[in-house]
Coordinates of C-alpha atoms in Angstrom, one line a residue:
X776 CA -98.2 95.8 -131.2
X777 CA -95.7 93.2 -129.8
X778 CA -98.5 91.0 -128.3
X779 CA -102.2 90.0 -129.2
X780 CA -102.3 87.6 -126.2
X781 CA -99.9 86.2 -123.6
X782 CA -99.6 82.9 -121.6
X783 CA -99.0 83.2 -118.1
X784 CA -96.7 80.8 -116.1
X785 CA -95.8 81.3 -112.7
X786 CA -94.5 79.8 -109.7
X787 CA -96.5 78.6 -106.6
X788 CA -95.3 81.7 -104.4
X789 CA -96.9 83.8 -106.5
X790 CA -99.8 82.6 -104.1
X791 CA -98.9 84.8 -101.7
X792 CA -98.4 87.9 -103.5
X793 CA -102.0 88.0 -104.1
X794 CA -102.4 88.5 -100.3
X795 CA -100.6 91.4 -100.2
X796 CA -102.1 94.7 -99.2
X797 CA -101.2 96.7 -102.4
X798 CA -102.6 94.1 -104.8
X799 CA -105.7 93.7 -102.6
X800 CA -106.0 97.9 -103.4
X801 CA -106.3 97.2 -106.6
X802 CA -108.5 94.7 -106.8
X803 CA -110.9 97.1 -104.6
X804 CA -110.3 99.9 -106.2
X805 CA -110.5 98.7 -109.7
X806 CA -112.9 96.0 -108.9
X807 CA -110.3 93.8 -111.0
X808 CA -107.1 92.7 -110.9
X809 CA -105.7 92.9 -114.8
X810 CA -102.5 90.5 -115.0
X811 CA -101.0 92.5 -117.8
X812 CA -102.2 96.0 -116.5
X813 CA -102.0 95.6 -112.9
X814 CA -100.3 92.4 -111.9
X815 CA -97.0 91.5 -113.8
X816 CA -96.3 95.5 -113.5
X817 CA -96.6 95.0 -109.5
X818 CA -94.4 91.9 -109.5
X819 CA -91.6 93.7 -111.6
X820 CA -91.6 97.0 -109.2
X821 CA -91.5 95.0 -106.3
X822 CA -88.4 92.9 -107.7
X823 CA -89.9 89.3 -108.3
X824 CA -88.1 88.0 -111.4
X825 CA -90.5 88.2 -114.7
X826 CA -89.2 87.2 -117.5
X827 CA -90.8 87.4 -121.4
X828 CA -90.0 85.1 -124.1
X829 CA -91.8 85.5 -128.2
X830 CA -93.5 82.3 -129.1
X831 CA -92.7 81.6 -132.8
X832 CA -95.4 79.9 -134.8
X833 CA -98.7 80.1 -136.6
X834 CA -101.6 81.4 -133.8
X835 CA -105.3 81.7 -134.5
X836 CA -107.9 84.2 -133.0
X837 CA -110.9 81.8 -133.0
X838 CA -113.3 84.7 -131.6
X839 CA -115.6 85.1 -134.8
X840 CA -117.3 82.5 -136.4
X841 CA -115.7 84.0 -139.4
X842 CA -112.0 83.8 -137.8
X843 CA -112.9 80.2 -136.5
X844 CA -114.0 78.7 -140.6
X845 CA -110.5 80.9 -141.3
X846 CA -108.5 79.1 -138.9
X847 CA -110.0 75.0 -140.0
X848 CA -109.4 75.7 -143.3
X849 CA -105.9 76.7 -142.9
X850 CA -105.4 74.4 -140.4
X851 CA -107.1 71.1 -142.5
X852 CA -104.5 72.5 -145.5
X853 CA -101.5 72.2 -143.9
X854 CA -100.7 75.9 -142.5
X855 CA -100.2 74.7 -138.6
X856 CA -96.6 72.9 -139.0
X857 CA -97.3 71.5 -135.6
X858 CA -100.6 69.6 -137.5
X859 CA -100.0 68.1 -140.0
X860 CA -101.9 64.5 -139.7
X861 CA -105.0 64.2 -137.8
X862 CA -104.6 60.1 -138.4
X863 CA -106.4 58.1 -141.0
X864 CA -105.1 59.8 -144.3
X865 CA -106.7 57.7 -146.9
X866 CA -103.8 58.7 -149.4
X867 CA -100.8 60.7 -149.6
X868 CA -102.0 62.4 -152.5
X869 CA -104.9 63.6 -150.8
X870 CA -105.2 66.1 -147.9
X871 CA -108.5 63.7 -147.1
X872 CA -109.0 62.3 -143.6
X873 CA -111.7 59.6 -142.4
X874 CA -110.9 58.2 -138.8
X875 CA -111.6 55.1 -137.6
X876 CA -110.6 52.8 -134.3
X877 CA -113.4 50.0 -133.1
X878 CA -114.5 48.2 -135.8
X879 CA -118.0 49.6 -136.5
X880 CA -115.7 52.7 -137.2
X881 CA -113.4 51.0 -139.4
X882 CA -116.2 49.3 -141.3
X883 CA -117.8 53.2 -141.7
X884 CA -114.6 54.4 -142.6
X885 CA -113.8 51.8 -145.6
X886 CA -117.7 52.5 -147.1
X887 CA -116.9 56.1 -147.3
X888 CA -113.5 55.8 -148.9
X889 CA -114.8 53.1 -151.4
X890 CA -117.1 55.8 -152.5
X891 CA -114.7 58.1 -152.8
X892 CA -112.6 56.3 -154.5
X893 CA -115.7 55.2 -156.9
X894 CA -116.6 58.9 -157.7
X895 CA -119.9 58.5 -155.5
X896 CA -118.5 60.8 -153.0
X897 CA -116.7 63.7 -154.2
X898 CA -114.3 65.5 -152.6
X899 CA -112.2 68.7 -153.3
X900 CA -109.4 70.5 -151.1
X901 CA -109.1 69.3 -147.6
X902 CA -111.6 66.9 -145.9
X903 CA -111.3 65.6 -142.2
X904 CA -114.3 63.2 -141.4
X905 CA -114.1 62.0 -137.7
X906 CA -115.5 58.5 -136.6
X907 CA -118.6 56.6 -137.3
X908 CA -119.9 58.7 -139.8
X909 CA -122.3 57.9 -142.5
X910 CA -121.8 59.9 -145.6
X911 CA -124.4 58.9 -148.4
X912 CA -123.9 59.0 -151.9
X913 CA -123.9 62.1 -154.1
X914 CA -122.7 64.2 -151.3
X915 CA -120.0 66.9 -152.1
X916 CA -117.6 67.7 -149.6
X917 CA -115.2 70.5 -149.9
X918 CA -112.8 72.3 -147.2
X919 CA -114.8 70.9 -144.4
X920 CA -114.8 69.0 -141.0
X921 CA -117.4 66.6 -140.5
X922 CA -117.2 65.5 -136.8
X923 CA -117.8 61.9 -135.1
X924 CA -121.6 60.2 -135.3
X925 CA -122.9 62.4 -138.1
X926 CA -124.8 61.5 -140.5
X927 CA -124.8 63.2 -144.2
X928 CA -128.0 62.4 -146.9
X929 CA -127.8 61.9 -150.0
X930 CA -126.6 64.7 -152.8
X931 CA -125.9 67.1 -149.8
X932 CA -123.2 70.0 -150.6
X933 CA -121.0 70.9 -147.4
X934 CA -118.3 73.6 -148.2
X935 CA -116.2 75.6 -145.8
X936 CA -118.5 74.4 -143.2
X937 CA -117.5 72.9 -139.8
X938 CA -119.8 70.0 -138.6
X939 CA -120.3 69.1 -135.2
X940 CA -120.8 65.8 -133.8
X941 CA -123.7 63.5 -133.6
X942 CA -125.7 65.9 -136.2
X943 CA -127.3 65.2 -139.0
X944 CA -128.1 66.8 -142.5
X945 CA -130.6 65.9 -144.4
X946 CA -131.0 64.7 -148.0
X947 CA -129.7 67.6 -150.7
X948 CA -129.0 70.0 -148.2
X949 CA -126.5 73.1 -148.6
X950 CA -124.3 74.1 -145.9
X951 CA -122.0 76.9 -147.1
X952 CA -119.3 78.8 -145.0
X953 CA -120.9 78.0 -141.5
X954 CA -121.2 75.9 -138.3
X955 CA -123.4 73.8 -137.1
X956 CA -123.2 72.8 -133.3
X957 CA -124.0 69.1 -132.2
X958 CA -127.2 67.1 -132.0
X959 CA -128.6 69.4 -134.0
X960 CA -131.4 68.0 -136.8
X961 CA -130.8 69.8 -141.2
X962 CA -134.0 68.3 -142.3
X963 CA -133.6 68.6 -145.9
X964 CA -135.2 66.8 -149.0
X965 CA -134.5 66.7 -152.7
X966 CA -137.1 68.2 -153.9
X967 CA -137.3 70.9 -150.3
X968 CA -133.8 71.5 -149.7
X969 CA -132.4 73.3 -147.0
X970 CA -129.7 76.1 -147.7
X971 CA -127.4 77.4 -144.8
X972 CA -125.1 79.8 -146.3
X973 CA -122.9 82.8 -145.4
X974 CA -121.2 82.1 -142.6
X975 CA -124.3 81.1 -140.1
X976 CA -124.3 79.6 -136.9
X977 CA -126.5 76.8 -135.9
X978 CA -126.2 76.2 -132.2
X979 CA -126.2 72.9 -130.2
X980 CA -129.9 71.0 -130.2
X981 CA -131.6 72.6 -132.9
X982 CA -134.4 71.4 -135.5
X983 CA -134.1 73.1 -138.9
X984 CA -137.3 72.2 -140.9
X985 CA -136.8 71.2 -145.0
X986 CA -137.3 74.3 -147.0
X987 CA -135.5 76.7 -144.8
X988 CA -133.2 79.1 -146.2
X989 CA -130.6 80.6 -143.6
X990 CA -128.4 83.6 -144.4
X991 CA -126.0 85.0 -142.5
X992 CA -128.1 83.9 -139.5
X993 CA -127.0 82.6 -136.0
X994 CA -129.2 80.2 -134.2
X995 CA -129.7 79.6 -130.0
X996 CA -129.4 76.1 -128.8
X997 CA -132.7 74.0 -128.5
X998 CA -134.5 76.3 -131.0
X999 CA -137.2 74.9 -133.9
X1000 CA -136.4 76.5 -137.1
X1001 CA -140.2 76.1 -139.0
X1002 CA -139.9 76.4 -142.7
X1003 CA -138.9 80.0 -143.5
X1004 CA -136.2 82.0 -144.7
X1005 CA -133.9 84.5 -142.4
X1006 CA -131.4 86.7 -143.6
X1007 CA -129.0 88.3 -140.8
X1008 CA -131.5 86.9 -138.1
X1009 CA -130.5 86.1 -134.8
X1010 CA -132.9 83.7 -132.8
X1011 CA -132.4 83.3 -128.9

């Protein structure tokens, strides 16, 4: 129970060791070679100097979309000591981020603070918005990351929610404690809203029509998503 993973450095001899008979063995015979099972083992019976040393610190297993929302939102609040500013803090007394560099960027990122500021975009816990982003008014934004190039109608609700870049979500749309991958299409009205709750995954390239309801559902890239509502549905 000492490790969970390891990171392997080694020297450029080690080049050679792989082209030794007893390694080649146990590639054949195992059709593998395991570097914690079979490798570092082999080095240390045949005398090459191995050496371990415990990394201190916070580390994440990402593997789970579940595990993944975990790790942002401990990461956006402050948790990973090595990351603690992801640059263009709005105020010290907010864990709220909205980048910015060329101007177009800089001219996005002052319209979405103003409207924070003036209580037309609201914000609660940790927010990191990336660059050229266009966040409309009403839109409530809580414990989320909202990558570069996307786009955010009007009275949407993203919470616990990582956004990808260059997506965009539709007008009143609800996005709850899931992902949604890049270039990928929330159509969404007021009055036909579009809920994506419960820790789903929507993949890279896909259409969601207005009206859907996704629960708990993970979605293929390049997929259309007609109006309709899945619960624990995966769609390849």
């Amino acid at each position: 129970n000492l490790a969970n993973t390891g990171l392997y450095l080694f020297s450029p001899e080690v080049r050679e060791a792989f082209k030794e008979s007893k390694v080649q063995e146990m590639i054949n015979r195992n059709r593998r070679l395991d570097f914690g099972y079979d490798f570092i083992p082999y080095l240390i019976e045949t005398g090459r100097p191995v050496y371990g040393y415990i990394l201190s610190g916070a580390w994440y297993d990402v593997g789970t979309p579940e595990r993944y929302l975990e790790a942002m939102k401990e990461i956006l609040s402050g948790k990973l000591r090595a990351l603690q500013d992801f640059g263009g803090r709005i105020s010290e007394d907010v864990r709220v981020w909205v980048q910015g560099e060329s101007p177009e960027s800089l001219r996005r990122r002052e319209d979405i603070i103003r409207k924070i500021r003036e209580g037309k975009i609201e914000v609660e816990g940790s927010v990191l918005i990336g660059r050229h982003c266009e966040i409309s008014e009403g839109v409530r934004l809580v414990n989320s990351c909202i990558d570069n190039y996307t786009r955010i109608g009007r009275n949407a609700v993203i919470e616990g929610s990582a956004i990808m870049d260059r997506s965009i979500v539709g007008d009143g749309a609800e996005i709850k404690n899931s992902i949604i991958g890049r270039h990928t299409v929330i159509n969404s009205s007021i009055t036909n809203k579009t809920k994506i709750v419960d820790v789903s995954v929507i993949a890279d390239d896909v259409i969601i029509d207005a009206g859907c309801e996704l629960i708990s559902t993970k979605i293929y890239p390049h997929r259309h998503i007609r109006e309709q509502t899945l619960y624990g549905a995966i769609i390849t």
